[in-house]
Amino acid sequence: MSGLMTIAGYALRESIRRRVLTVVCVLTAVFLGLYGWGTSAVFDEVRDSAGGLPLDEQVLTGATLLGLAMFVTLFLGVVLAVFLTLGAVRGDAERGLLQPLVVRPVGRRTLLAGRFLASAGVCTAYVLVVYTTALLLTGLIGGFWPGSIVTPALALAGAVAIVVALALLGTTLLSATANGIAIFMLFGAGLTGGLLGQIGAALDSETLGTISEVVLWALPFEALYQDALHALTADIDGVTGIAVQLGPFGGAADASGPILLWAVVYAGLAGAAAVRVFARSDL
Amino acid sequence: MSPSALVTRALTKRYGTQEALAGVDLEVGEGELVGLLGPNGAGKSTLVKITAGLVHATSGSAEVAGAPAGSAAARATLGYLAELFRFPGWCTADELLRLHQRLAGSRGAAAERADLLQLVGLSDAARKPVEQMSKGMQQRLGIAQALVGEPRLVLLDEPTSALDPAGRRAVRGLLEELRRRGVAVLLNSHLLGEVEQVCDRVAIVAGGRLVAEGSPRELSGAGGVEIETAQGTRIFPDAARDDVPQLVAGLVAEGERIYGVHVVRGTLEDAYLRAVEAHR
Ligand SMILES: Nc1ncnc2c1ncn2[C@@H]1O[C@H](COP(=O)(O)OP(=O)(O)O)[C@@H](O)[C@H]1O
Ligand SMILES: [Mg+2]
């Protein structure tokens, strides 16, 4: 236990000293500032234009803006997850940074677990803070509050935790650059799968639905993201609801119980595979 | 009797088709200082990495203080400095040692850190970040790191490659200090003179095999005896130190006058080159 905390603390200190967290905080503040400014401008427009359409423009605007913020939050969370774990095993071993730690009695499994704890801790805290801030900005400036507040937060946090587990598995197999590219590619594949599902739902296409389903099971972080979007907009009904569903951030898929359970198992399997590969590798 | 610091039996390692070790039996006794010599690619680093638990042996066994190499018990008794190592640039010397104290479960606290930094001559650099240190300073810090937690066996893979002559001499002193403390050391080095001066025993590997082993004195062997007489210097190439009284007595009996006797020693370098050449 103390070994685990020592490794996690070491990983955290490294990102603080390397100014990773400073850069992230400053740029995120810039993003949130822009988001608040944009939100305020958009809602001013909506109030001025005052109607004509048979739908609630305030709700449509709020849901779309918050959907956008959720996408950016996930994206930034993934960027952070990838860069915090990128070279944790193979990359650091190639540079000779890892060997002095591996030789100590704490062991390779604890080393990975400590890394996971630190990175997943930072990334989930990060998406929670950004999501909450965006939620408050949208609510306080535009008066839009989604039907569900907690579910999207948990889903986003789960999604980045899965990406951290995948990136750690990747780092036991690939050098830093290759791992970074691989994880971003998987992230892109997940997003594509999600979008195909949304289009499939709109067009009532079974093939697209199936493709999307396969992608969501293969990359369950996307299933969680879809679930977050769904929870955001699920209680909006009538014409406004249809309009939101057709927009780019209308969540098509409500993640079912089995896929949520699978997401947890998936992260566990990725972690176990990482432990196994690491235990067998020569450093 | 406590078990030897290190025992390997028929140890082999293949990296794919590349055979790095082809059956090595080596023992490092409690508190013994053993030098591991051999040409580049001989398998020295591989042997050390297997001992440290970084690399998995293909067959054979390696035990550190009675525990299988790579086990937590084995890792808890050793200290290691890799040939190619790096410490995080943002970390200060003191922080690095503190991290390793925690990981090694050492209770030495600040006193141990100060002692180790002093031992390697870095007392003034305790608060210096690694990225501001020269390679030689980093190597000395690496040696201090390997000594955290009072290990019973210290593995040093070419620990003086980046050091200047003064630094090397300091390391020799440090090795002698370790001997006094009863710490066993396995030292990989290309510097034959260094090994000859400090090691109790030398093992020479070539092509993944142990090709010669013994104390530096045994390995160097006799280089003959030179005796100065009135007739000039007479050379007895096959004689050793033990033969001197008999030789002198014989010459005196023949009526020679003796002005001086010189026992010529072979060098470890000669022995090394012979062993490695013979292997080819
Ligand atoms: N990770 C590795 N993958 C493949 N071959 C390796 C690896 N490490 C070492 N070797 C090979 O094993 C042999 C022994 O290497 P090494 O133990 O580093 O020798 P030394 O330390 O005596 O110079 C060399 O032929 C080297 O090329
Ligand atoms: Mg070597």
CSV table of C-alpha atoms in Angstrom, one decimal, chain A residues 2-3 6-7 10 13-15 17-18 95-108 111 278-283, chain B residues 13 15 49 52-56 72 75-76 78 80 84-91 95 99-100 102-104 131 145-146 148:
chain,number,residue,atom,x,y,z
A,2,SER,CA,2.7,2.5,0.9
A,3,GLY,CA,4.6,1.4,-2.3
A,6,THR,CA,4.8,6.3,-3.3
A,7,ILE,CA,4.6,5.5,-7.0
A,10,TYR,CA,6.0,10.2,-7.7
A,13,ARG,CA,5.0,15.2,-8.6
A,14,GLU,CA,6.5,14.5,-12.0
A,15,SER,CA,3.5,16.1,-13.8
A,17,ARG,CA,7.3,19.7,-11.7
A,18,ARG,CA,7.2,19.2,-15.5
A,95,ARG,CA,15.4,6.0,-21.6
A,96,GLY,CA,16.6,4.0,-18.6
A,97,LEU,CA,14.3,5.8,-16.2
A,98,LEU,CA,12.2,2.7,-15.2
A,99,GLN,CA,14.9,0.2,-14.3
A,100,PRO,CA,16.0,1.8,-11.0
A,101,LEU,CA,12.3,1.6,-9.9
A,102,VAL,CA,11.6,-1.9,-11.1
A,103,VAL,CA,14.6,-3.3,-9.2
A,104,ARG,CA,13.1,-2.1,-5.9
A,105,PRO,CA,10.9,-4.6,-4.0
A,106,VAL,CA,7.6,-2.8,-4.7
A,107,GLY,CA,7.2,-4.8,-7.9
A,108,ARG,CA,5.9,-4.3,-11.4
A,111,LEU,CA,4.3,0.2,-10.3
A,278,PHE,CA,4.8,-6.0,-18.1
A,279,ALA,CA,5.6,-9.0,-15.8
A,280,ARG,CA,7.0,-10.9,-18.8
A,281,SER,CA,9.0,-8.2,-20.5
A,282,ASP,CA,12.8,-7.9,-20.4
A,283,LEU,CA,13.8,-4.4,-19.5
B,13,LYS,CA,19.7,-16.2,-21.9
B,15,TYR,CA,17.1,-12.8,-27.0
B,49,LYS,CA,20.1,-7.7,-15.3
B,52,ALA,CA,18.5,-7.7,-10.6
B,53,GLY,CA,15.2,-9.3,-11.9
B,54,LEU,CA,15.0,-7.0,-15.0
B,55,VAL,CA,15.6,-9.8,-17.5
B,56,HIS,CA,14.1,-13.3,-17.4
B,72,ALA,CA,10.7,-9.5,-4.0
B,75,ARG,CA,15.2,-7.4,-4.9
B,76,ALA,CA,15.0,-6.3,-1.3
B,78,LEU,CA,20.3,-5.8,-3.6
B,80,TYR,CA,21.7,-1.8,-8.7
B,84,LEU,CA,22.5,3.0,-19.1
B,85,PHE,CA,20.5,4.7,-16.5
B,86,ARG,CA,18.7,8.1,-16.2
B,87,PHE,CA,17.1,9.8,-13.3
B,88,PRO,CA,14.2,12.3,-13.7
B,89,GLY,CA,15.7,15.7,-14.4
B,90,TRP,CA,13.3,17.5,-12.1
B,91,CYS,CA,14.3,15.5,-9.1
B,95,GLU,CA,14.5,13.7,-3.4
B,99,LEU,CA,12.1,8.1,-3.2
B,100,HIS,CA,14.4,5.1,-3.2
B,102,ARG,CA,10.6,4.7,0.5
B,103,LEU,CA,10.7,2.1,-2.3
B,104,ALA,CA,13.3,0.0,-0.5
B,131,GLU,CA,19.2,18.0,-15.0
B,145,GLN,CA,21.1,5.3,-5.0
B,146,ALA,CA,22.4,1.7,-5.3
B,148,VAL,CA,20.2,2.9,-0.3
